[in-house]
């Protein structure tokens, strides 16, 4: 179970979760529940494959994934911030919308009801060998995984700094705790919440792009509950980037183990349940200690 | 005009769907004066200040600051013009530190875009030492007492360089000692040339501190007077429209059987130390026992244990002869224990519920409010209408949101609910916090009437005068213990004050039951 190969694939499995749960973090810290992560992942995945398909450049796909994530989360922002609708309902609607829309567009673009053709994946980073032994040493580290794995890890650190070391992060956290207080200080609650939700779209869209580009194609419903697991990881990680990272690694690991078990004596249905059961156990285990932002879910 | 005036408001009208909060209000505040605004609960005091601060847009009227007219301004504009406001219900983020709360929205930066925490701390230290506020910039708000929270609010305003300070009922939640300290601060601010607008229900404070006073009634201005040329009685008459008893008269108590008996009661706080230690007390039917003490010396915890909200670690609570230690709040209520909690918004009300719904909380599961698992809406409504009438809740609307009531009316709602239904024991924590003088008179006479009808009353209050006028006997708490006990009427404010600050003088007073000079515990925050 602890073979290198399993740990190795755990990090890959965890990457879309990490990105999506960072997204959830920004939204929830501003006071907006975002269960639309699932739909945003899916949308980002689809958009990234379409863009890569037409341009032949996976980086264009990454950009498209982020852009699509922001666009669809804009719906969530407008509905739940401006029109003060219930944030859960809005999130559910976006998840359903994303599911139907990506499937429909898959059919329009590629004439298939299930998946896209294969596209080019992302080239791993590497320094030219002619730079000598130093370059070779560096390459051992930076070319082992697809680039977005490193990007995700860097973004965990960046998110931590942004949330806890910048004026923006302070305002965002305060907005999730006590929007009236923020308002009386002349800071716009709506602006902070828009920023939180749109950032979450960007992050989850990026997660979707990784998910799709890593498998070189778009498959219908390929997010397969990862948005919800990311949400659970964020809660498990107590609404902090480092905590979310640890939780995502744990879930990624469970998923990797689950794949290793497939085809063995245990019925696959049970094996496939492992990550979800782990989610529930994890949530129950920390339920008393996790403290969500006080004003979460309340329109202002 | 202009030069002399920091604020000029003309014809401000603000309508809410269920209330006319301000009706053509004019307000002039001169540069450098302390201007008080007084008026009954719901008279529109907070509303006019929120309009001035830009939080609530008025329906009609004009506002000028420093002679310059503003239109459609927001708090950000008011802050820029030098207005700062300390709200009736504090606007602090519990999970952030003092320094973070102070700089929020106007953060100092270093390295381009990083929050300069060191500079924030330094500014808080500097401001708090300049005005003698003694705040630690790194404390979390959730660990502070209300008095300290208020200082954070004041520092917030000073940090933004406010030249006009609005304080909405700053003294409502403070102990007498803290009030004195606040007044020292406010005087220093006036010396420094700042203009102060403050709202209060305490007329002595108005006469002591204010230069001029605007009296409001039912959303209108009932008059503007200079503090030097008026009296408490006249102010009260202008506010209420009739003469008010500023002091109630009290009959001799005729105590009966013991209703509440507390023996050797102890409780452990969040950090594992004792917040209550060996408390003994007894309240008989037809008697009021007042508990005095500086906030944070265990009064909150004592109330929580008696009402079933906190677990006792040792000792016993007996109500009407039945052992009730560590029963649930529901069981205590069913035994006839009523509770007016000290924090009205956190524990007394469900702010999103209507007035009628709030008026049955705690008894909602019993007849006549529900039968066979269904709520009886008609009975709930008649009940609400009756209590609204009896207690003069404003507006008279059972279907309005409790969260939209003025602060004092929220308090009156709780008092109405808890007084109703003839409780055997009433635990009243700060029952008149934030209510106007008319309502104080009402609450005080009601408390005495309940006593005379045979209820036992445990009264916890930070107002020494309230304790002294109402109590038949007085217990003083310090450091989680009862350090002194006096007969009501047999003790002066001076003597009580000494006992409250450590017990050294209490034993000298001769009637102390227990004393030790332990310092107060700081972990026992007021929350
Ligand atoms: N957000 C709101 N929605 C609806 N009605 C409101 C709202 N805020 C205030 N009101 C109503 O406006 C009136 C004036 O309220 P306001 O808070 O200004 O009173 P106040 O003078 O500050 O009273 P208190 O001394 O009790 O604090 C009240 O009748 C209140 O119910
Ligand atoms: Mg008010």
Short mmCIF file of N, CA, C and O in Angstrom, two decimals, chain B residues 262-360:
data_model
loop_
_atom_site.label_atom_id
_atom_site.label_comp_id
_atom_site.label_asym_id
_atom_site.label_seq_id
_atom_site.Cartn_x
_atom_site.Cartn_y
_atom_site.Cartn_z
N UNK B 262 -28.51 26.91 46.42
CA UNK B 262 -27.28 26.55 45.74
C UNK B 262 -26.27 26.22 46.82
O UNK B 262 -26.08 27.00 47.75
N UNK B 263 -25.65 25.02 46.74
CA UNK B 263 -24.71 24.64 47.79
C UNK B 263 -23.40 24.13 47.20
O UNK B 263 -23.40 23.23 46.35
N UNK B 264 -22.30 24.75 47.60
CA UNK B 264 -20.97 24.30 47.22
C UNK B 264 -20.74 24.21 45.72
O UNK B 264 -19.99 23.38 45.24
N UNK B 265 -21.39 25.10 44.98
CA UNK B 265 -21.39 24.97 43.52
C UNK B 265 -20.06 25.41 42.92
O UNK B 265 -19.56 26.51 43.19
N UNK B 266 -19.49 24.54 42.07
CA UNK B 266 -18.25 24.88 41.36
C UNK B 266 -18.42 24.55 39.89
O UNK B 266 -19.21 23.69 39.53
N UNK B 267 -17.65 25.23 39.07
CA UNK B 267 -17.66 24.93 37.64
C UNK B 267 -16.28 25.21 37.09
O UNK B 267 -15.54 26.05 37.61
N UNK B 268 -15.97 24.50 36.02
CA UNK B 268 -14.65 24.61 35.41
C UNK B 268 -14.79 25.37 34.10
O UNK B 268 -15.72 25.13 33.33
N UNK B 269 -13.86 26.29 33.83
CA UNK B 269 -13.92 27.09 32.60
C UNK B 269 -13.21 26.42 31.45
O UNK B 269 -12.72 25.30 31.56
N UNK B 270 -13.17 27.14 30.36
CA UNK B 270 -12.61 26.57 29.13
C UNK B 270 -11.15 26.18 29.31
O UNK B 270 -10.66 25.25 28.71
N UNK B 271 -10.43 26.95 30.10
CA UNK B 271 -9.01 26.66 30.23
C UNK B 271 -8.70 25.74 31.41
O UNK B 271 -7.57 25.63 31.86
N UNK B 272 -9.73 25.11 31.96
CA UNK B 272 -9.48 24.11 32.99
C UNK B 272 -9.39 24.65 34.40
O UNK B 272 -9.20 23.89 35.34
N UNK B 273 -9.53 25.96 34.58
CA UNK B 273 -9.49 26.48 35.94
C UNK B 273 -10.91 26.71 36.44
O UNK B 273 -11.86 26.73 35.67
N UNK B 274 -11.04 26.90 37.75
CA UNK B 274 -12.36 27.10 38.32
C UNK B 274 -12.91 28.49 37.97
O UNK B 274 -12.25 29.48 38.23
N UNK B 275 -14.10 28.53 37.39
CA UNK B 275 -14.74 29.82 37.18
C UNK B 275 -15.76 30.08 38.28
O UNK B 275 -16.16 31.22 38.51
N UNK B 276 -16.20 29.02 38.94
CA UNK B 276 -17.04 29.14 40.13
C UNK B 276 -16.43 28.24 41.19
O UNK B 276 -15.99 27.13 40.88
N UNK B 277 -16.42 28.71 42.42
CA UNK B 277 -15.79 27.89 43.44
C UNK B 277 -16.61 27.96 44.73
O UNK B 277 -16.70 29.01 45.36
N UNK B 278 -17.26 26.86 45.06
CA UNK B 278 -17.96 26.75 46.33
C UNK B 278 -18.98 27.84 46.59
O UNK B 278 -18.97 28.47 47.64
N UNK B 279 -19.88 28.04 45.63
CA UNK B 279 -20.90 29.08 45.81
C UNK B 279 -22.06 28.54 46.66
O UNK B 279 -22.60 27.47 46.37
N UNK B 280 -22.42 29.27 47.71
CA UNK B 280 -23.61 28.94 48.50
C UNK B 280 -24.54 30.13 48.43
O UNK B 280 -24.12 31.25 48.73
N UNK B 281 -25.78 29.90 48.07
CA UNK B 281 -26.75 30.97 48.23
C UNK B 281 -28.16 30.42 48.22
O UNK B 281 -28.40 29.27 47.83
N UNK B 282 -29.08 31.25 48.70
CA UNK B 282 -30.46 30.82 48.83
C UNK B 282 -31.36 32.00 48.51
O UNK B 282 -31.11 33.12 48.95
N UNK B 283 -32.39 31.74 47.69
CA UNK B 283 -33.39 32.78 47.43
C UNK B 283 -34.74 32.21 47.80
O UNK B 283 -35.12 31.13 47.36
N UNK B 284 -35.45 32.95 48.67
CA UNK B 284 -36.76 32.47 49.10
C UNK B 284 -37.85 33.09 48.25
O UNK B 284 -37.62 34.10 47.56
N UNK B 285 -39.02 32.52 48.30
CA UNK B 285 -40.12 33.09 47.53
C UNK B 285 -40.42 34.46 48.12
O UNK B 285 -40.28 34.68 49.33
N UNK B 286 -40.79 35.41 47.26
CA UNK B 286 -41.08 36.75 47.75
C UNK B 286 -39.85 37.55 48.12
O UNK B 286 -39.92 38.46 48.95
N UNK B 287 -38.72 37.20 47.50
CA UNK B 287 -37.47 37.87 47.87
C UNK B 287 -36.61 38.11 46.62
O UNK B 287 -36.61 37.30 45.70
N UNK B 288 -35.91 39.22 46.63
CA UNK B 288 -34.97 39.49 45.54
C UNK B 288 -33.56 39.45 46.09
O UNK B 288 -33.21 40.19 47.00
N UNK B 289 -32.74 38.54 45.53
CA UNK B 289 -31.33 38.51 45.90
C UNK B 289 -30.54 39.15 44.77
O UNK B 289 -30.59 38.69 43.63
N UNK B 290 -29.85 40.24 45.07
CA UNK B 290 -29.04 40.90 44.05
C UNK B 290 -27.62 40.38 44.09
O UNK B 290 -27.06 40.19 45.16
N UNK B 291 -27.04 40.13 42.89
CA UNK B 291 -25.64 39.72 42.84
C UNK B 291 -24.86 40.85 42.20
O UNK B 291 -25.09 41.19 41.04
N UNK B 292 -23.97 41.44 42.98
CA UNK B 292 -23.15 42.53 42.46
C UNK B 292 -21.76 42.01 42.18
O UNK B 292 -21.35 40.98 42.72
N UNK B 293 -21.04 42.70 41.34
CA UNK B 293 -19.68 42.27 41.04
C UNK B 293 -19.22 42.92 39.76
O UNK B 293 -20.03 43.29 38.92
N UNK B 294 -17.90 43.04 39.64
CA UNK B 294 -17.35 43.54 38.39
C UNK B 294 -17.52 42.43 37.36
O UNK B 294 -17.31 41.27 37.66
N UNK B 295 -17.91 42.84 36.17
CA UNK B 295 -18.16 41.85 35.13
C UNK B 295 -16.98 40.89 34.95
O UNK B 295 -15.84 41.31 35.02
N UNK B 296 -17.29 39.60 34.76
CA UNK B 296 -16.21 38.64 34.53
C UNK B 296 -15.72 37.99 35.81
O UNK B 296 -14.65 37.40 35.83
N UNK B 297 -16.47 38.10 36.88
CA UNK B 297 -16.06 37.44 38.12
C UNK B 297 -16.92 36.22 38.44
O UNK B 297 -17.00 35.80 39.58
N UNK B 298 -17.56 35.67 37.42
CA UNK B 298 -18.29 34.43 37.61
C UNK B 298 -19.80 34.58 37.58
O UNK B 298 -20.51 33.57 37.63
N UNK B 299 -20.30 35.82 37.47
CA UNK B 299 -21.76 35.99 37.47
C UNK B 299 -22.39 35.27 36.28
O UNK B 299 -23.39 34.57 36.42
N UNK B 300 -21.77 35.47 35.11
CA UNK B 300 -22.29 34.84 33.90
C UNK B 300 -22.36 33.32 34.08
O UNK B 300 -23.37 32.69 33.77
N UNK B 301 -21.28 32.76 34.60
CA UNK B 301 -21.21 31.31 34.75
C UNK B 301 -22.21 30.82 35.79
O UNK B 301 -22.84 29.77 35.61
N UNK B 302 -22.40 31.59 36.85
CA UNK B 302 -23.36 31.20 37.87
C UNK B 302 -24.76 31.08 37.26
O UNK B 302 -25.47 30.10 37.46
N UNK B 303 -25.12 32.09 36.49
CA UNK B 303 -26.43 32.08 35.84
C UNK B 303 -26.54 30.88 34.90
O UNK B 303 -27.56 30.19 34.86
N UNK B 304 -25.47 30.63 34.17
CA UNK B 304 -25.51 29.51 33.21
C UNK B 304 -25.71 28.18 33.92
O UNK B 304 -26.47 27.33 33.46
N UNK B 305 -25.03 27.99 35.03
CA UNK B 305 -25.18 26.72 35.74
C UNK B 305 -26.59 26.58 36.30
O UNK B 305 -27.23 25.54 36.16
N UNK B 306 -27.11 27.67 36.88
CA UNK B 306 -28.44 27.57 37.48
C UNK B 306 -29.51 27.29 36.42
O UNK B 306 -30.43 26.53 36.65
N UNK B 307 -29.35 27.87 35.25
CA UNK B 307 -30.38 27.69 34.22
C UNK B 307 -30.14 26.48 33.35
O UNK B 307 -30.88 26.23 32.40
N UNK B 308 -29.08 25.73 33.63
CA UNK B 308 -28.86 24.49 32.90
C UNK B 308 -28.04 24.63 31.64
O UNK B 308 -27.94 23.71 30.84
N UNK B 309 -27.42 25.82 31.44
CA UNK B 309 -26.66 26.04 30.21
C UNK B 309 -25.20 25.64 30.33
O UNK B 309 -24.48 25.59 29.35
N UNK B 310 -24.75 25.39 31.56
CA UNK B 310 -23.36 25.02 31.77
C UNK B 310 -23.33 23.93 32.84
O UNK B 310 -24.17 23.92 33.73
N UNK B 311 -22.38 23.01 32.73
CA UNK B 311 -22.33 21.93 33.71
C UNK B 311 -21.59 22.35 34.96
O UNK B 311 -20.58 23.04 34.91
N UNK B 312 -22.12 21.93 36.10
CA UNK B 312 -21.43 22.14 37.36
C UNK B 312 -20.44 21.01 37.56
O UNK B 312 -20.71 19.88 37.16
N UNK B 313 -19.29 21.30 38.16
CA UNK B 313 -18.33 20.23 38.41
C UNK B 313 -18.49 19.67 39.82
O UNK B 313 -18.09 18.56 40.11
N UNK B 314 -19.10 20.47 40.70
CA UNK B 314 -19.35 19.99 42.06
C UNK B 314 -20.47 20.83 42.65
O UNK B 314 -20.78 21.91 42.15
N UNK B 315 -21.09 20.31 43.71
CA UNK B 315 -22.14 21.07 44.38
C UNK B 315 -23.51 20.78 43.82
O UNK B 315 -23.66 19.94 42.93
N UNK B 316 -24.51 21.48 44.35
CA UNK B 316 -25.86 21.17 43.92
C UNK B 316 -26.71 22.42 43.76
O UNK B 316 -26.46 23.46 44.37
N UNK B 317 -27.70 22.31 42.87
CA UNK B 317 -28.70 23.35 42.68
C UNK B 317 -30.04 22.71 42.99
O UNK B 317 -30.35 21.63 42.48
N UNK B 318 -30.83 23.34 43.86
CA UNK B 318 -32.13 22.81 44.20
C UNK B 318 -33.19 23.86 43.92
O UNK B 318 -33.04 25.01 44.33
N UNK B 319 -34.23 23.47 43.17
CA UNK B 319 -35.30 24.41 42.88
C UNK B 319 -36.60 23.85 43.45
O UNK B 319 -36.98 22.72 43.13
N UNK B 320 -37.25 24.63 44.30
CA UNK B 320 -38.49 24.21 44.95
C UNK B 320 -38.34 22.83 45.60
O UNK B 320 -39.21 21.97 45.44
N UNK B 321 -37.23 22.61 46.25
CA UNK B 321 -37.03 21.36 46.97
C UNK B 321 -36.60 20.19 46.12
O UNK B 321 -36.37 19.10 46.61
N UNK B 322 -36.50 20.41 44.79
CA UNK B 322 -36.08 19.30 43.93
C UNK B 322 -34.65 19.51 43.46
O UNK B 322 -34.31 20.59 42.97
N UNK B 323 -33.88 18.47 43.57
CA UNK B 323 -32.48 18.54 43.14
C UNK B 323 -32.44 18.67 41.61
O UNK B 323 -32.98 17.84 40.89
N UNK B 324 -31.83 19.73 41.10
CA UNK B 324 -31.85 19.97 39.65
C UNK B 324 -30.48 20.20 39.05
O UNK B 324 -30.37 20.74 37.97
N UNK B 325 -29.43 19.78 39.76
CA UNK B 325 -28.09 20.03 39.24
C UNK B 325 -27.92 19.40 37.86
O UNK B 325 -28.29 18.25 37.65
N UNK B 326 -27.37 20.19 36.94
CA UNK B 326 -27.08 19.71 35.59
C UNK B 326 -28.29 19.16 34.84
O UNK B 326 -28.15 18.28 34.00
N UNK B 327 -29.47 19.68 35.14
CA UNK B 327 -30.61 19.37 34.28
C UNK B 327 -30.49 20.21 33.00
O UNK B 327 -29.78 21.20 32.96
N UNK B 328 -31.28 19.84 31.98
CA UNK B 328 -31.23 20.60 30.73
C UNK B 328 -32.04 21.89 30.88
O UNK B 328 -32.92 21.97 31.73
N UNK B 329 -31.74 22.91 30.06
CA UNK B 329 -32.49 24.16 30.15
C UNK B 329 -33.99 23.92 30.00
O UNK B 329 -34.81 24.58 30.65
N UNK B 330 -34.37 22.98 29.15
CA UNK B 330 -35.78 22.69 28.94
C UNK B 330 -36.43 22.20 30.23
O UNK B 330 -37.51 22.64 30.62
N UNK B 331 -35.74 21.28 30.93
CA UNK B 331 -36.28 20.77 32.19
C UNK B 331 -36.40 21.90 33.22
O UNK B 331 -37.37 21.98 33.98
N UNK B 332 -35.40 22.79 33.24
CA UNK B 332 -35.45 23.89 34.19
C UNK B 332 -36.64 24.80 33.89
O UNK B 332 -37.36 25.24 34.76
N UNK B 333 -36.86 25.08 32.60
CA UNK B 333 -37.98 25.92 32.22
C UNK B 333 -39.30 25.28 32.63
O UNK B 333 -40.19 25.95 33.14
N UNK B 334 -39.39 23.96 32.41
CA UNK B 334 -40.64 23.28 32.76
C UNK B 334 -40.88 23.31 34.26
O UNK B 334 -42.01 23.18 34.72
N UNK B 335 -39.80 23.48 35.05
CA UNK B 335 -39.97 23.59 36.50
C UNK B 335 -40.36 25.00 36.94
O UNK B 335 -40.52 25.27 38.12
N UNK B 336 -40.45 25.91 35.98
CA UNK B 336 -40.84 27.27 36.33
C UNK B 336 -39.69 28.23 36.55
O UNK B 336 -39.80 29.20 37.28
N UNK B 337 -38.53 27.93 35.91
CA UNK B 337 -37.40 28.85 36.00
C UNK B 337 -37.38 29.72 34.75
O UNK B 337 -37.29 29.21 33.64
N UNK B 338 -37.51 31.04 34.92
CA UNK B 338 -37.44 31.95 33.79
C UNK B 338 -36.07 32.61 33.79
O UNK B 338 -35.44 32.74 34.83
N UNK B 339 -35.61 33.03 32.60
CA UNK B 339 -34.24 33.51 32.49
C UNK B 339 -34.18 34.68 31.52
O UNK B 339 -34.55 34.54 30.36
N UNK B 340 -33.73 35.81 31.99
CA UNK B 340 -33.43 36.94 31.11
C UNK B 340 -31.92 36.93 30.91
O UNK B 340 -31.18 37.26 31.81
N UNK B 341 -31.44 36.50 29.72
CA UNK B 341 -29.99 36.37 29.54
C UNK B 341 -29.31 37.71 29.34
O UNK B 341 -29.95 38.68 28.92
N UNK B 342 -28.00 37.77 29.65
CA UNK B 342 -27.33 39.06 29.57
C UNK B 342 -27.08 39.50 28.14
O UNK B 342 -27.04 40.69 27.86
N UNK B 343 -26.91 38.54 27.23
CA UNK B 343 -26.69 38.93 25.84
C UNK B 343 -27.95 38.68 25.04
O UNK B 343 -28.25 37.58 24.64
N UNK B 344 -28.71 39.76 24.81
CA UNK B 344 -30.04 39.57 24.24
C UNK B 344 -30.00 38.97 22.86
O UNK B 344 -30.85 38.19 22.48
N UNK B 345 -29.00 39.36 22.05
CA UNK B 345 -29.02 38.87 20.67
C UNK B 345 -28.52 37.45 20.56
O UNK B 345 -29.00 36.68 19.74
N UNK B 346 -27.55 37.09 21.40
CA UNK B 346 -26.98 35.74 21.28
C UNK B 346 -27.88 34.70 21.91
O UNK B 346 -28.05 33.61 21.38
N UNK B 347 -28.49 35.03 23.06
CA UNK B 347 -29.21 33.99 23.78
C UNK B 347 -30.67 34.27 23.99
O UNK B 347 -31.43 33.36 24.32
N UNK B 348 -31.08 35.52 23.84
CA UNK B 348 -32.45 35.84 24.21
C UNK B 348 -33.43 35.74 23.07
O UNK B 348 -34.62 35.55 23.29
N UNK B 349 -32.94 35.88 21.84
CA UNK B 349 -33.85 36.02 20.71
C UNK B 349 -33.39 35.18 19.54
O UNK B 349 -32.21 34.90 19.41
N UNK B 350 -34.35 34.82 18.69
CA UNK B 350 -33.99 34.34 17.37
C UNK B 350 -34.29 35.51 16.44
O UNK B 350 -35.45 35.84 16.19
N UNK B 351 -33.24 36.18 15.98
CA UNK B 351 -33.43 37.47 15.31
C UNK B 351 -34.24 37.36 14.02
O UNK B 351 -34.93 38.28 13.63
N UNK B 352 -34.18 36.21 13.37
CA UNK B 352 -34.92 36.07 12.12
C UNK B 352 -36.38 35.67 12.32
O UNK B 352 -37.13 35.59 11.36
N UNK B 353 -36.78 35.43 13.56
CA UNK B 353 -38.17 35.07 13.83
C UNK B 353 -39.00 36.32 14.08
O UNK B 353 -38.47 37.38 14.39
N UNK B 354 -40.31 36.17 14.02
CA UNK B 354 -41.17 37.32 14.28
C UNK B 354 -41.25 37.57 15.79
O UNK B 354 -40.84 36.74 16.60
N UNK B 355 -41.81 38.72 16.11
CA UNK B 355 -42.01 39.07 17.52
C UNK B 355 -42.89 38.02 18.20
O UNK B 355 -42.58 37.54 19.29
N UNK B 356 -43.98 37.63 17.53
CA UNK B 356 -44.89 36.65 18.13
C UNK B 356 -44.18 35.33 18.41
O UNK B 356 -44.34 34.74 19.47
N UNK B 357 -43.37 34.90 17.47
CA UNK B 357 -42.65 33.63 17.66
C UNK B 357 -41.65 33.74 18.80
O UNK B 357 -41.52 32.84 19.63
N UNK B 358 -40.95 34.86 18.86
CA UNK B 358 -39.99 35.05 19.94
C UNK B 358 -40.66 35.08 21.30
O UNK B 358 -40.06 34.71 22.30
N UNK B 359 -41.91 35.54 21.31
CA UNK B 359 -42.60 35.67 22.59
C UNK B 359 -43.04 34.33 23.18
O UNK B 359 -43.47 34.27 24.32
N UNK B 360 -42.96 33.24 22.40
CA UNK B 360 -43.33 31.94 22.99
C UNK B 360 -42.14 31.00 23.16
O UNK B 360 -42.29 29.90 23.65
#
